[in-house]
Amino acid sequence: MTVQELKSRYSPEFDMPVRGDTITAERYISKDWMDRENRNLWPKVWHLGGMRAELEEEGDFIRHDFGKDSVLMIAQADGGVRAFYNSCPHRGNRLVLGDAGSMPRITCGYHGWQFTPDGVLAKVQDPDDFAGGNPCGKVHLSELRCETWGPFVFWCMDDDVPPLAQWMAPLQERLANYGLENWVRVLKLSCDADFNWKIIRDNFNESYHLPTIHPELATFINDGLPTTVFEMYPSGHNAMWMIGHQATTRVDYHSAEVPAPLDDIARAWGIDPADYHGHTGDIRAAVIAAKRKLGPERGYTMYEHMTDQQLVDYFHCTLFPNLTLTMSPEQMQVLRTEPHPTDPEKCVFQHWCLYPPVKGMKEVVTPIGPVPLRHDAVARHSRYGDGVSLGFVADQDLSIGTTQQQGLNSRGFKGCILPGQEKRIQRFHELLNDYVAGKGPVQPA
């Protein structure tokens, strides 16, 4: 497989070879495969646990349930964050049941054992009834690695995994100019779904589905292969730059009238779309110029640090194995699937949306419509198929999950047949093969 033989464009700087491993159905349906993931994959990667904004004062906490595990991230007196397994060392009871909050002591609801925010046992019933003497000050909650990046808190179970900054390279550099540190999570949506977690990961590792699953995006995102650049990094992560504020080149929009909603996007920046009828592709450059001129006075202070590409294009990056960050100039979407605790044919899908805190702005347009610009203005969990939206585009992505899971159970499915533009899927599964065989983690170059 070479770049020269294919229409799809892979960055000469960031491309990786693939072996051609067959992507079989076993990984999507097998309990044995799920067990190997639990043993060899999930402890060896960084997990996004929550938002740094929820951990401002000592004792503030957020809880992240993952599979059969539960992790607490707790703000410390020195301003840092530490992570602990949400399990009482006495007899294993879950300590915290709430998603987020604040408490001076972490108290077990069973026998009342109390722990300070740094995980040290501070109070027990009958402290003199222990063979080794009073356990207070000696017993600690089981701790995990915990680091922060931008507005997020991450945790990791394994000491041998590279530090978070190294783990994220070079995506960290790609995202630096957006000024994400104080962006606000406005949407926190999630659902239970009847398909394996990797089905949606495959979907987010390719853009082949855009013309068929998301046809309405074609009028303002150019999904044509000659203009889309794919990147694959030694770390196992990958990315895609897709030209925005320009209609697809798969259809001749360029010589026609400016299509909706690209016309409204132009008007929002003081551009008359009628001036671009017959050469609609030129609107992109006009929007860049307008954002440079008008952005700062409208409160978009981060524009001065952003490249022209970042001002108008879409940067879609997937961190191995299950986290996707989709950047547009004024929005970050976090899209993640996590495994069901016991069933390989189920998962949890999560969709967060973050926005910059623009001065004077009280409302933002989100994938579910206008929403107040405040932390978790909409936070809900549902079951996919019950009619509760996860966002219009996300709903479309999820729509193929159940039928694909059903098809993967067919005796007639012999393994994936991929075009060149889906090389990122091939790479993902080859990395997965190595991890479940006990060969991970990948060491970034």
XYZ file of N, CA, C and O in Angstrom, residues 291-385:
380
model
N -12.567 36.853 9.829
C -12.290 36.439 11.202
C -11.060 37.163 11.752
O -11.025 37.536 12.927
N -10.063 37.349 10.912
C -8.878 38.086 11.353
C -9.260 39.521 11.743
O -8.761 40.066 12.728
N -10.164 40.120 10.982
C -10.536 41.509 11.206
C -11.533 41.667 12.351
O -11.381 42.543 13.207
N -12.571 40.824 12.372
C -13.687 41.012 13.291
C -13.629 40.139 14.540
O -14.293 40.439 15.534
N -12.850 39.047 14.489
C -12.840 38.096 15.597
C -12.522 38.697 16.947
O -13.268 38.489 17.918
N -11.430 39.463 17.084
C -11.081 39.994 18.406
C -12.158 40.872 19.014
O -12.449 40.771 20.216
N -12.794 41.728 18.202
C -13.827 42.601 18.760
C -15.083 41.832 19.124
O -15.903 42.306 19.907
N -15.251 40.643 18.575
C -16.387 39.789 18.936
C -16.059 38.869 20.108
O -16.897 38.052 20.502
N -14.867 38.956 20.638
C -14.501 38.189 21.817
C -13.728 36.924 21.557
O -13.383 36.196 22.501
N -13.412 36.639 20.299
C -12.650 35.427 19.966
C -11.157 35.729 20.060
O -10.444 35.830 19.044
N -10.684 35.881 21.271
C -9.303 36.289 21.505
C -8.303 35.238 21.056
O -7.131 35.554 20.815
N -8.734 33.975 20.935
C -7.803 32.916 20.539
C -7.449 32.986 19.057
O -6.474 32.386 18.610
N -8.228 33.742 18.259
C -7.967 33.792 16.827
C -6.558 34.263 16.502
O -5.958 33.814 15.522
N -6.034 35.184 17.290
C -4.723 35.737 16.966
C -3.616 34.693 17.029
O -2.552 34.858 16.435
N -3.858 33.603 17.751
C -2.855 32.548 17.883
C -3.076 31.414 16.880
O -2.217 30.544 16.746
N -4.204 31.421 16.196
C -4.574 30.306 15.325
C -4.071 30.524 13.905
O -3.996 31.651 13.420
N -3.736 29.431 13.255
C -3.356 29.494 11.848
C -4.612 29.698 10.996
O -5.745 29.497 11.466
N -4.423 30.067 9.730
C -5.569 30.190 8.831
C -6.319 28.869 8.743
O -7.551 28.835 8.709
N -5.575 27.791 8.706
C -6.188 26.465 8.642
C -7.088 26.222 9.847
O -8.221 25.739 9.720
N -6.622 26.578 11.026
C -7.414 26.368 12.232
C -8.640 27.268 12.288
O -9.649 26.910 12.895
N -8.572 28.432 11.637
C -9.702 29.370 11.655
C -10.916 28.852 10.901
O -12.045 29.266 11.201
N -10.714 27.966 9.941
C -11.842 27.568 9.093
C -11.972 26.061 8.865
O -13.029 25.599 8.424
N -10.927 25.289 9.136
C -10.963 23.867 8.806
C -11.335 23.015 10.016
O -11.429 23.496 11.147
N -11.514 21.719 9.761
C -11.919 20.767 10.800
C -10.780 19.778 11.043
O -10.310 19.124 10.116
N -10.360 19.709 12.288
C -9.275 18.814 12.677
C -9.872 17.708 13.528
O -10.357 17.941 14.636
N -9.840 16.503 12.998
C -10.487 15.352 13.620
C -9.385 14.390 14.047
O -8.699 13.801 13.207
N -9.150 14.268 15.349
C -8.049 13.424 15.811
C -8.563 12.335 16.755
O -9.443 12.576 17.587
N -8.012 11.156 16.582
C -8.419 10.005 17.385
C -7.233 9.503 18.184
O -6.206 9.124 17.612
N -7.373 9.518 19.500
C -6.342 8.987 20.381
C -6.620 7.511 20.619
O -7.745 7.141 21.011
N -5.617 6.698 20.369
C -5.768 5.263 20.567
C -6.044 4.974 22.053
O -5.387 5.539 22.926
N -7.017 4.115 22.363
C -7.829 3.412 21.382
C -9.235 3.977 21.175
O -9.871 3.676 20.175
N -9.765 4.811 22.100
C -11.209 5.032 22.085
C -11.666 6.463 22.288
O -12.806 6.708 22.667
N -10.790 7.442 22.027
C -11.138 8.838 22.271
C -10.940 9.660 21.004
O -9.855 9.637 20.417
N -11.959 10.386 20.600
C -11.875 11.259 19.431
C -12.153 12.695 19.834
O -13.102 12.967 20.571
N -11.314 13.610 19.353
C -11.489 15.041 19.558
C -11.663 15.675 18.188
O -10.770 15.587 17.343
N -12.799 16.297 17.960
C -13.067 16.956 16.689
C -13.094 18.465 16.909
O -13.936 18.970 17.654
N -12.145 19.159 16.262
C -12.005 20.589 16.446
C -12.537 21.348 15.241
O -12.160 21.088 14.103
N -13.451 22.268 15.509
C -13.759 23.340 14.575
C -13.323 24.623 15.271
O -12.938 24.588 16.446
N -13.339 25.765 14.602
C -12.726 26.954 15.211
C -13.307 27.374 16.552
O -12.579 27.901 17.396
N -14.594 27.126 16.756
C -15.228 27.606 17.989
C -15.904 26.477 18.762
O -16.772 26.718 19.616
N -15.512 25.244 18.510
C -16.152 24.118 19.195
C -15.212 22.926 19.226
O -14.514 22.652 18.246
N -15.174 22.231 20.360
C -14.516 20.931 20.443
C -15.573 19.882 20.784
O -16.323 20.038 21.749
N -15.600 18.817 19.988
C -16.465 17.686 20.305
C -15.603 16.533 20.797
O -14.588 16.197 20.184
N -15.986 15.953 21.909
C -15.333 14.779 22.474
C -16.269 13.601 22.245
O -17.418 13.616 22.697
N -15.783 12.599 21.528
C -16.603 11.444 21.158
C -15.865 10.184 21.594
O -14.742 9.941 21.170
N -16.520 9.398 22.423
C -15.821 8.246 23.000
C -16.781 7.072 23.150
O -17.968 7.241 23.439
N -16.260 5.871 22.943
C -17.002 4.659 23.290
C -16.188 3.874 24.308
O -14.964 3.760 24.195
N -16.879 3.360 25.305
C -16.240 2.555 26.346
C -16.947 1.210 26.452
O -18.147 1.109 26.184
N -16.224 0.171 26.840
C -16.817 -1.167 26.841
C -17.870 -1.337 27.922
O -17.809 -0.714 28.986
N -18.826 -2.181 27.641
C -19.783 -2.624 28.657
C -19.020 -3.458 29.686
O -18.030 -4.114 29.360
N -19.437 -3.472 30.956
C -18.693 -4.240 31.955
C -18.559 -5.726 31.657
O -17.540 -6.339 31.995
N -19.581 -6.323 31.012
C -19.554 -7.780 30.839
C -19.910 -8.264 29.439
O -19.584 -9.399 29.089
N -20.568 -7.456 28.630
C -21.097 -7.915 27.345
C -20.298 -7.304 26.191
O -20.304 -6.085 26.002
N -19.599 -8.120 25.381
C -18.800 -7.563 24.288
C -19.631 -6.931 23.182
O -19.084 -6.217 22.341
N -20.936 -7.180 23.162
C -21.784 -6.642 22.105
C -22.580 -5.424 22.568
O -23.589 -5.062 21.966
N -22.093 -4.778 23.618
C -22.695 -3.540 24.113
C -21.572 -2.553 24.453
O -20.416 -2.948 24.649
N -21.928 -1.280 24.555
C -20.947 -0.273 24.937
C -21.649 0.952 25.502
O -22.885 1.033 25.512
N -20.854 1.907 25.958
C -21.344 3.219 26.371
C -20.750 4.248 25.423
O -19.525 4.275 25.214
N -21.615 5.070 24.834
C -21.168 6.146 23.948
C -21.291 7.477 24.680
O -22.296 7.724 25.356
N -20.266 8.326 24.551
C -20.263 9.619 25.233
C -19.967 10.724 24.240
O -19.088 10.578 23.373
N -20.677 11.827 24.372
C -20.524 12.977 23.485
C -20.526 14.243 24.334
O -21.531 14.594 24.925
N -19.361 14.901 24.404
C -19.246 16.180 25.090
C -18.998 17.265 24.048
O -18.351 17.019 23.030
N -19.472 18.468 24.321
C -19.182 19.617 23.471
C -18.674 20.768 24.327
O -19.319 21.127 25.324
N -17.523 21.332 23.927
C -16.894 22.433 24.645
C -16.855 23.669 23.757
O -16.688 23.560 22.527
N -16.964 24.854 24.411
C -16.971 26.123 23.696
C -16.113 27.135 24.441
O -16.025 27.104 25.677
N -15.502 28.074 23.709
C -14.703 29.103 24.383
C -15.610 30.079 25.136
O -16.701 30.412 24.660
N -15.187 30.567 26.304
C -16.007 31.497 27.085
C -15.905 32.917 26.541
O -15.207 33.776 27.087
N -16.590 33.173 25.448
C -16.538 34.482 24.788
C -17.289 35.513 25.626
O -18.441 35.285 26.030
N -16.644 36.639 25.878
C -17.234 37.690 26.708
C -18.553 38.175 26.111
O -18.633 38.501 24.920
N -19.576 38.221 26.942
C -20.885 38.690 26.506
C -21.757 37.628 25.875
O -22.955 37.845 25.672
N -21.200 36.472 25.553
C -21.986 35.412 24.921
C -22.686 34.591 25.990
O -22.047 34.052 26.892
N -23.992 34.484 25.898
C -24.769 33.751 26.897
C -25.315 32.433 26.364
O -25.795 31.604 27.124
N -25.247 32.228 25.057
C -25.821 31.036 24.450
C -24.961 30.604 23.275
O -24.349 31.428 22.595
N -24.885 29.292 23.049
C -24.161 28.753 21.899
C -25.061 27.784 21.144
O -25.980 27.196 21.723
N -24.785 27.645 19.863
C -25.520 26.686 19.041
C -24.784 25.357 19.105
O -23.604 25.264 18.754
N -25.449 24.333 19.572
C -24.857 23.017 19.786
C -25.490 21.994 18.841
O -26.468 22.310 18.141
N -24.989 20.766 18.823
C -25.594 19.730 17.984
C -27.031 19.376 18.361
O -27.700 18.673 17.597
N -27.505 19.836 19.519
C -28.917 19.600 19.870
C -29.697 20.907 19.893
O -30.825 20.949 20.387
N -29.109 21.991 19.366
C -29.787 23.276 19.319
C -29.163 24.293 20.259
O -28.149 24.011 20.913
N -29.746 25.495 20.367
C -29.205 26.540 21.244
C -29.246 26.119 22.710
O -30.249 25.577 23.189
N -28.133 26.370 23.420
C -27.990 25.958 24.817
C -27.229 27.068 25.554
O -26.326 27.680 24.987
N -27.582 27.344 26.819
C -26.830 28.350 27.579
C -25.345 28.004 27.666
O -24.980 26.834 27.794
N -24.498 29.032 27.584
C -23.056 28.836 27.681
C -22.666 28.755 29.148
O -22.240 29.725 29.768
N -22.828 27.561 29.712
C -22.424 27.296 31.088
C -22.098 25.815 31.226
O -22.525 24.987 30.416
N -21.342 25.493 32.258
C -20.873 24.123 32.454
C -22.041 23.154 32.557
O -22.953 23.325 33.376
N -21.988 22.113 31.718
C -22.989 21.044 31.707
C -24.414 21.581 31.703
O -25.285 21.119 32.460
N -24.670 22.544 30.822
C -26.021 23.084 30.685
C -27.011 21.966 30.349
O -28.170 21.989 30.778
N -26.548 20.979 29.573
C -27.340 19.775 29.321
C -26.465 18.574 29.637
O -25.413 18.382 29.023
N -26.874 17.791 30.614
C -26.162 16.570 30.993
C -27.190 15.461 31.165
O -28.098 15.579 32.002
N -27.064 14.421 30.373
C -28.058 13.354 30.453
C -27.493 12.038 29.926
O -26.585 12.024 29.103
N -28.059 10.959 30.428
C -27.714 9.613 29.970
C -28.995 8.947 29.500
O -30.045 9.076 30.125
N -28.904 8.241 28.393
C -30.086 7.617 27.819
C -29.712 6.248 27.263
O -28.591 5.761 27.469
N -30.641 5.657 26.579
C -30.383 4.412 25.860
C -30.590 4.685 24.387
O -31.631 5.230 23.997
N -29.620 4.336 23.550
C -29.768 4.650 22.146
C -30.996 3.944 21.577
O -31.212 2.756 21.813
N -31.780 4.720 20.845
C -33.006 4.198 20.266
C -34.244 4.635 21.000
O -35.365 4.391 20.534
